[in-house]
Amino acid sequence: MPDRYTPAPMSSVCDAKVSPEQIATIKSRLVALRSGLAHRGQSAILITGDQDVRFLAGCFGHDTRILVLPTRAILISDRRYEEYLAPWQECGCFDVAIHGRPEQSKFLCEALAGAGLTQLGIQASHVTLDAKDALSKALKGIELVPVNGLLSELRMCKSAAEVSTIERAIGIQVEALAATLATIRLGMTEGQLAARLIYEMRIRGAECESFEPIVGSGPNASVIHHTPGDYPIGPGVLLIDWGARVDGLCSDLTRTFFLGEPDDEMKRVYTVVAEAHRAAIDACQVGTSTADVDAAAREVITAAGWGEQFAHSVGHGLGRDVHEQPFMGKTGDKVKLAAGMVVTIEPGIYLPGIGGVRIEDDILVTVDGPRVLSEELDSTLSAAILPLPQEGAM
């Protein structure tokens, strides 16, 4: 495999350091977060979303949280991550508080009291009702105030380093797909193909898959989010939706193949989806509404007579979560695209009992127009038609 996708050797936890570039990023994100809090009339927030913690601090760990106060930012965790978090204490951006779960509530009370605060912002989308009730009981005299959307807004536009990492994830998943396609045999199951795809991504440096791959053979390709199982792969349509996570950032692509020559209807479906895909990519301009991007694809598919068979939005934001802001639907929030946003474009047509076609690429919005991060993949009809594989289970 090419050297550019070979993972760098890992240093031990004891040798780990937070780089000057990471420190500068952490500091700028903390400044932006505090500015967003002030705009909402708040002074403190408890960050509990795993990917938000990773975005803000560059570290992660189960149940690791960040308490952001006006003049302090504190990573709160337990002994499982004490050694791992030591470099973040040393970098000067965070204090690190290591406590068991019962003591963490007491620490929160003391930290808020020390800052003279009587309110604490919480991420409502990441806190269950049970957790909120428990926190309310523990933090007597502290009002919990839902703060929604702040981290989502900060994460929408990606840095150059984040874009580069997403491109690396795409490179890994593209190589993994090529290796996996070489193993396809008629009679192997969708689940076996999905497992091979995960394996091929991981040995190339992915920390994990972005999501459980979707593999739909034949009529299963018409199920938009089909769960692969023991259904045998046979001649006809084969839809694969997969992604790799690298350094906390996701990629997400879909390709539809035909094992053997497709009939005229499926050729036409593929051609229309490809036209809609191109139209939506061309619409990804700075200042364009997400609803207008969706409309660009939907108009092509509707004009071809399959509007009712395009039953989802044209795409979504992509980053630390595989689905994040901005969401590219015809309804809901209508966000104007900005330079630095990374979005998926994934129109589809689904014919129940027959099959479906979806083509998905990852797009960077720039002042010079859209850049297809995954352009090395060929999505033409000729490239989608594969020779009929040999018989034989995996």
Coordinates of C-alpha atoms in Angstrom, one line a residue:
M1 CA 0.0 0.0 0.0
P2 CA 1.3 3.6 -0.6
D3 CA 3.4 5.1 2.2
R4 CA 1.1 8.0 2.6
Y5 CA -1.5 5.8 4.2
T6 CA 0.9 3.9 6.5
P7 CA 0.1 4.9 10.1
A8 CA 2.9 6.7 12.0
P9 CA 4.5 4.7 14.8
M10 CA 2.8 5.3 18.1
S11 CA 4.8 6.6 21.0
S12 CA 4.1 5.2 24.5
V13 CA 1.7 7.1 26.7
C14 CA 4.6 8.1 28.9
D15 CA 6.4 9.7 25.9
A16 CA 3.3 11.5 24.5
K17 CA 3.3 15.3 24.2
V18 CA 0.8 17.8 23.1
S19 CA 2.4 19.6 20.1
P20 CA 2.6 23.4 19.8
E21 CA 0.1 23.2 16.9
Q22 CA -2.3 21.3 19.1
I23 CA -1.9 23.8 21.9
A24 CA -2.6 26.7 19.6
T25 CA -5.7 24.9 18.3
I26 CA -7.0 24.1 21.8
K27 CA -6.5 27.8 22.9
S28 CA -8.4 29.2 19.9
R29 CA -11.2 26.7 20.4
L30 CA -11.6 27.6 24.0
V31 CA -11.7 31.3 23.1
A32 CA -14.4 30.6 20.5
L33 CA -16.4 28.5 23.0
R34 CA -16.2 31.2 25.7
S35 CA -17.3 33.8 23.2
G36 CA -20.3 31.6 22.2
L37 CA -21.2 31.1 25.8
A38 CA -21.1 34.8 26.5
H39 CA -23.4 35.4 23.5
R40 CA -25.9 33.0 25.2
G41 CA -25.5 34.7 28.5
Q42 CA -23.6 31.9 30.1
S43 CA -20.2 31.7 31.8
A44 CA -19.6 27.9 32.3
I45 CA -20.5 24.7 30.5
L46 CA -19.9 21.0 31.2
I47 CA -18.9 19.3 27.9
T48 CA -20.0 15.6 28.0
G49 CA -20.3 14.7 24.3
D50 CA -17.4 12.3 23.4
Q51 CA -16.7 13.9 20.1
D52 CA -17.0 17.4 21.5
V53 CA -14.4 16.6 24.1
R54 CA -12.1 15.3 21.4
F55 CA -12.7 18.4 19.3
L56 CA -12.0 20.8 22.1
A57 CA -9.1 19.0 23.8
G58 CA -7.7 16.5 21.3
C59 CA -8.0 13.7 23.8
F60 CA -10.7 11.2 24.5
G61 CA -11.8 8.6 27.1
H62 CA -15.0 7.0 28.3
D63 CA -16.7 9.4 30.7
T64 CA -14.0 12.1 30.3
R65 CA -15.7 15.5 30.6
I66 CA -14.5 19.1 30.3
L67 CA -15.7 21.9 32.7
V68 CA -15.1 25.2 31.1
L69 CA -15.1 28.2 33.4
P70 CA -14.3 31.9 32.7
T71 CA -10.6 31.5 33.5
R72 CA -10.1 27.7 33.8
A73 CA -10.7 24.6 31.7
I74 CA -10.7 21.3 33.6
L75 CA -10.5 17.8 32.2
I76 CA -12.4 15.5 34.6
S77 CA -11.9 11.8 34.5
D78 CA -11.0 8.8 36.6
R79 CA -8.0 6.6 37.3
R80 CA -8.4 4.7 34.0
Y81 CA -7.2 7.7 32.1
E82 CA -4.8 9.4 34.6
E83 CA -1.6 8.5 32.8
Y84 CA -3.1 9.2 29.4
L85 CA -4.3 12.7 30.4
A86 CA -1.0 13.8 32.0
P87 CA 0.3 15.5 28.9
W88 CA -2.8 17.7 28.8
Q89 CA -2.0 18.9 32.4
E90 CA 1.5 19.7 31.3
C91 CA 0.6 21.6 28.2
G92 CA -0.9 24.4 30.3
C93 CA -4.3 24.5 28.6
F94 CA -6.2 22.4 31.1
D95 CA -6.2 21.4 34.7
V96 CA -6.8 17.7 35.1
A97 CA -9.0 16.4 37.9
I98 CA -8.9 12.6 38.6
H99 CA -11.7 11.4 40.8
G100 CA -14.1 8.5 41.1
R101 CA -17.7 9.1 40.1
P102 CA -19.0 10.1 43.5
E103 CA -16.2 12.6 44.1
Q104 CA -16.6 14.2 40.7
S105 CA -19.9 15.8 41.7
K106 CA -18.3 17.2 44.8
F107 CA -15.4 18.6 42.7
L108 CA -17.9 20.3 40.3
C109 CA -19.6 22.0 43.2
E110 CA -16.3 23.3 44.6
A111 CA -15.1 24.5 41.2
L112 CA -18.3 26.4 40.5
A113 CA -18.4 27.9 44.0
G114 CA -14.8 28.9 43.7
A115 CA -15.7 30.8 40.5
G116 CA -18.7 32.4 42.1
L117 CA -21.1 30.8 39.7
T118 CA -24.7 29.7 40.3
Q119 CA -25.5 28.4 36.8
L120 CA -23.9 25.6 34.7
G121 CA -24.6 25.1 31.0
I122 CA -25.1 21.5 30.0
Q123 CA -25.3 19.8 26.6
A124 CA -28.9 18.8 26.5
S125 CA -28.4 16.5 23.5
H126 CA -25.8 14.5 25.4
V127 CA -27.4 14.3 28.9
T128 CA -30.2 11.9 29.7
L129 CA -33.0 12.8 32.0
D130 CA -31.6 10.5 34.6
A131 CA -28.2 12.1 34.4
K132 CA -29.7 15.6 34.6
D133 CA -31.7 14.6 37.7
A134 CA -28.6 13.1 39.3
L135 CA -26.5 16.2 38.5
S136 CA -29.2 18.5 39.9
K137 CA -29.3 16.6 43.2
A138 CA -25.5 16.7 43.4
L139 CA -25.1 20.4 42.5
K140 CA -27.5 21.9 45.0
G141 CA -28.0 25.6 44.5
I142 CA -26.6 25.4 40.9
E143 CA -29.1 26.0 38.1
L144 CA -28.6 23.7 35.1
V145 CA -29.2 25.6 31.8
P146 CA -29.4 23.7 28.5
V147 CA -27.0 25.0 25.9
N148 CA -27.8 23.6 22.5
G149 CA -25.9 23.8 19.2
L150 CA -22.8 25.7 20.4
L151 CA -20.3 22.9 19.8
S152 CA -22.1 21.9 16.5
E153 CA -21.7 25.4 15.2
L154 CA -18.0 25.5 16.2
R155 CA -17.4 22.2 14.5
M156 CA -19.1 23.0 11.2
C157 CA -16.1 24.6 9.4
K158 CA -13.1 22.4 9.4
S159 CA -9.4 23.4 9.7
A160 CA -6.9 22.6 7.1
A161 CA -5.5 19.8 9.4
E162 CA -9.0 18.3 9.8
V163 CA -9.6 18.3 6.0
S164 CA -6.3 16.6 5.5
T165 CA -7.2 13.9 8.0
I166 CA -10.6 13.3 6.3
E167 CA -8.7 13.0 3.0
R168 CA -6.4 10.4 4.7
A169 CA -9.5 8.5 5.9
I170 CA -10.9 8.6 2.4
G171 CA -7.6 7.2 1.0
I172 CA -7.8 4.3 3.5
Q173 CA -11.4 3.4 2.7
V174 CA -10.8 3.6 -1.1
E175 CA -7.9 1.2 -0.8
A176 CA -9.9 -1.1 1.4
L177 CA -12.8 -1.2 -1.1
A178 CA -10.4 -2.1 -3.9
A179 CA -9.0 -4.9 -1.8
T180 CA -12.4 -6.1 -0.7
L181 CA -13.9 -6.1 -4.3
A182 CA -11.1 -8.5 -5.3
T183 CA -12.4 -11.0 -2.8
I184 CA -16.1 -11.0 -3.8
R185 CA -17.5 -14.4 -4.7
L186 CA -21.1 -15.3 -5.6
G187 CA -22.6 -16.9 -2.5
M188 CA -20.6 -15.0 0.1
T189 CA -22.9 -13.1 2.4
E190 CA -23.4 -9.4 2.8
G191 CA -22.1 -9.7 6.4
Q192 CA -18.9 -11.4 5.3
L193 CA -18.2 -8.7 2.7
A194 CA -18.9 -6.0 5.4
A195 CA -16.5 -7.7 7.8
R196 CA -13.8 -7.9 5.1
L197 CA -14.2 -4.2 4.4
I198 CA -13.8 -3.3 8.1
Y199 CA -10.7 -5.5 8.3
E200 CA -9.1 -3.9 5.2
M201 CA -9.7 -0.4 6.6
R202 CA -8.2 -1.3 10.0
I203 CA -5.0 -2.9 8.6
R204 CA -4.5 0.3 6.6
G205 CA -4.5 2.6 9.7
A206 CA -8.2 3.4 10.4
E207 CA -8.8 3.5 14.2
C208 CA -12.3 2.0 13.4
E209 CA -15.0 2.3 10.8
S210 CA -17.1 5.5 10.7
F211 CA -20.3 3.3 11.1
E212 CA -21.3 -0.3 10.4
P213 CA -20.9 -0.7 6.6
I214 CA -24.1 -1.0 4.6
V215 CA -23.9 -3.8 2.1
G216 CA -27.1 -4.5 0.1
S217 CA -27.3 -7.1 -2.6
G218 CA -30.1 -7.3 -5.1
P219 CA -33.5 -6.2 -3.6
N220 CA -31.8 -5.3 -0.3
A221 CA -30.2 -2.4 -2.1
S222 CA -33.5 -0.7 -2.1
V223 CA -33.5 -0.5 1.7
I224 CA -31.8 2.9 2.4
H225 CA -30.0 1.8 5.6
H226 CA -30.0 -2.0 5.1
T227 CA -28.3 -4.1 7.8
P228 CA -26.0 -6.7 6.1
G229 CA -26.6 -10.2 7.3
D230 CA -26.5 -13.8 5.9
Y231 CA -28.2 -12.9 2.6
P232 CA -26.0 -14.3 -0.2
I233 CA -24.5 -11.9 -2.8
G234 CA -25.7 -12.8 -6.2
P235 CA -25.7 -11.3 -9.8
G236 CA -27.2 -7.8 -10.0
V237 CA -27.0 -4.7 -8.0
L238 CA -24.6 -4.3 -5.0
L239 CA -24.8 -1.2 -2.9
I240 CA -21.9 -0.5 -0.5
D241 CA -21.9 2.5 2.0
W242 CA -18.8 2.6 4.1
G243 CA -16.4 4.9 5.9
A244 CA -13.2 5.0 8.0
R245 CA -12.4 7.0 11.1
V246 CA -8.9 8.4 11.4
D247 CA -7.7 10.5 14.4
G248 CA -11.3 11.1 15.3
L249 CA -12.5 12.2 11.9
C250 CA -14.9 10.3 9.6
S251 CA -15.2 9.7 5.9
D252 CA -18.4 8.4 4.2
L253 CA -18.8 7.2 0.7
T254 CA -21.3 5.1 -1.2
R255 CA -20.8 3.2 -4.5
T256 CA -23.3 1.1 -6.3
F257 CA -22.0 -1.8 -8.5
F258 CA -23.6 -4.3 -10.9
L259 CA -22.3 -7.8 -10.8
G260 CA -22.8 -8.6 -14.5
E261 CA -24.7 -6.5 -17.0
P262 CA -27.7 -4.6 -15.6
D263 CA -31.0 -4.3 -17.4
D264 CA -32.0 -1.1 -19.1
E265 CA -34.1 0.2 -16.2
M266 CA -31.2 0.0 -13.7
K267 CA -28.8 1.6 -16.2
R268 CA -31.2 4.5 -16.5
V269 CA -31.6 4.7 -12.7
Y270 CA -27.8 4.8 -12.3
T271 CA -27.5 7.5 -15.0
V272 CA -30.1 9.7 -13.4
V273 CA -28.6 9.4 -9.9
A274 CA -25.2 10.3 -11.4
E275 CA -26.7 13.4 -13.0
A276 CA -28.4 14.4 -9.7
H277 CA -25.1 13.8 -7.9
R278 CA -23.2 16.1 -10.2
A279 CA -25.9 18.8 -10.0
A280 CA -25.8 18.8 -6.2
I281 CA -22.0 19.0 -6.1
D282 CA -22.1 22.0 -8.5
A283 CA -24.6 23.7 -6.2
C284 CA -22.2 23.5 -3.2
Q285 CA -21.1 27.1 -3.4
V286 CA -20.4 29.5 -0.5
G287 CA -23.6 31.2 0.4
T288 CA -25.9 28.6 -1.1
S289 CA -28.7 27.3 1.2
T290 CA -28.5 23.6 2.1
A291 CA -32.2 23.3 0.9
D292 CA -31.1 24.6 -2.5
V293 CA -28.4 21.9 -2.8
D294 CA -31.0 19.3 -2.0
A295 CA -33.3 20.8 -4.6
A296 CA -30.6 20.7 -7.3
A297 CA -30.5 16.9 -7.0
R298 CA -34.2 16.4 -6.4
E299 CA -35.2 18.3 -9.5
V300 CA -33.2 15.9 -11.7
I301 CA -34.6 12.8 -10.1
T302 CA -38.2 14.2 -10.1
A303 CA -37.9 15.2 -13.8
A304 CA -37.0 11.6 -14.6
G305 CA -40.1 10.3 -12.8
W306 CA -38.6 8.9 -9.7
G307 CA -39.1 11.8 -7.2
E308 CA -41.0 9.6 -4.8
Q309 CA -38.2 7.1 -4.8
F310 CA -35.7 9.7 -3.5
A311 CA -36.7 9.4 0.2
H312 CA -33.9 11.1 2.1
S313 CA -32.0 14.3 2.1
V314 CA -29.2 14.9 -0.4
G315 CA -26.5 14.8 2.3
H316 CA -25.1 16.0 5.7
G317 CA -22.2 17.5 7.3
L318 CA -19.2 15.2 8.0
G319 CA -16.5 15.4 10.6
R320 CA -16.1 14.0 14.1
D321 CA -19.6 12.5 13.8
V322 CA -20.5 10.8 10.5
H323 CA -23.8 12.8 10.6
E324 CA -23.4 16.4 11.8
Q325 CA -24.3 20.0 10.9
P326 CA -25.2 21.2 8.4
F327 CA -28.0 18.8 7.3
M328 CA -28.7 19.1 3.6
G329 CA -32.5 18.5 3.5
K330 CA -35.4 20.2 1.8
T331 CA -36.9 21.0 5.1
G332 CA -35.6 21.9 8.6
D333 CA -32.8 24.3 9.2
K334 CA -31.7 26.0 6.1
V335 CA -28.0 26.7 6.6
K336 CA -25.9 28.7 4.1
L337 CA -22.8 26.9 3.1
A338 CA -19.5 28.5 4.2
A339 CA -15.9 27.8 3.2
G340 CA -14.4 25.0 5.2
M341 CA -17.6 22.9 5.6
V342 CA -17.3 19.3 4.6
V343 CA -20.5 17.7 3.4
T344 CA -21.7 14.5 1.8
I345 CA -23.6 14.5 -1.5
E346 CA -25.6 11.2 -1.8
P347 CA -28.7 11.2 -3.9
G348 CA -30.4 7.9 -4.5
I349 CA -33.3 6.1 -6.2
Y350 CA -34.8 3.0 -4.5
L351 CA -37.2 0.5 -6.2
P352 CA -38.7 -1.9 -3.6
G353 CA -38.2 -5.5 -4.5
I354 CA -35.8 -4.6 -7.3
G355 CA -32.8 -2.7 -5.9
G356 CA -31.5 0.8 -5.5
V357 CA -28.7 3.1 -6.5
R358 CA -26.9 5.7 -4.3
I359 CA -23.7 7.6 -5.2
E360 CA -22.0 9.5 -2.4
D361 CA -18.9 11.6 -2.2
D362 CA -17.4 13.9 0.4
I363 CA -17.2 17.6 -0.7
L364 CA -15.2 20.5 0.7
V365 CA -16.8 23.9 0.3
T366 CA -14.3 26.5 -0.8
V367 CA -14.4 30.1 -2.0
D368 CA -13.3 28.8 -5.4
G369 CA -16.2 26.3 -5.5
P370 CA -16.7 22.7 -4.4
R371 CA -13.7 20.3 -4.1
V372 CA -14.5 16.6 -4.3
L373 CA -12.3 15.0 -1.6
S374 CA -13.0 11.6 -2.9
E375 CA -12.6 12.3 -6.6
E376 CA -10.2 9.4 -7.2
L377 CA -13.2 7.1 -7.2
D378 CA -14.8 6.6 -10.6
S379 CA -18.6 6.8 -10.4
T380 CA -19.4 6.3 -14.1
L381 CA -21.7 3.6 -15.2
S382 CA -19.0 1.7 -17.0
A383 CA -16.9 1.6 -13.8
A384 CA -19.9 0.4 -11.8
I385 CA -20.3 -2.7 -14.0
L386 CA -18.1 -5.5 -12.7
P387 CA -17.4 -8.9 -14.2
L388 CA -19.6 -11.6 -12.7
P389 CA -17.5 -13.1 -9.8
Q390 CA -16.8 -16.8 -9.4
E391 CA -19.0 -19.0 -7.2
G392 CA -17.8 -19.8 -3.7
A393 CA -18.3 -18.6 -0.1
M394 CA -15.7 -16.6 1.6

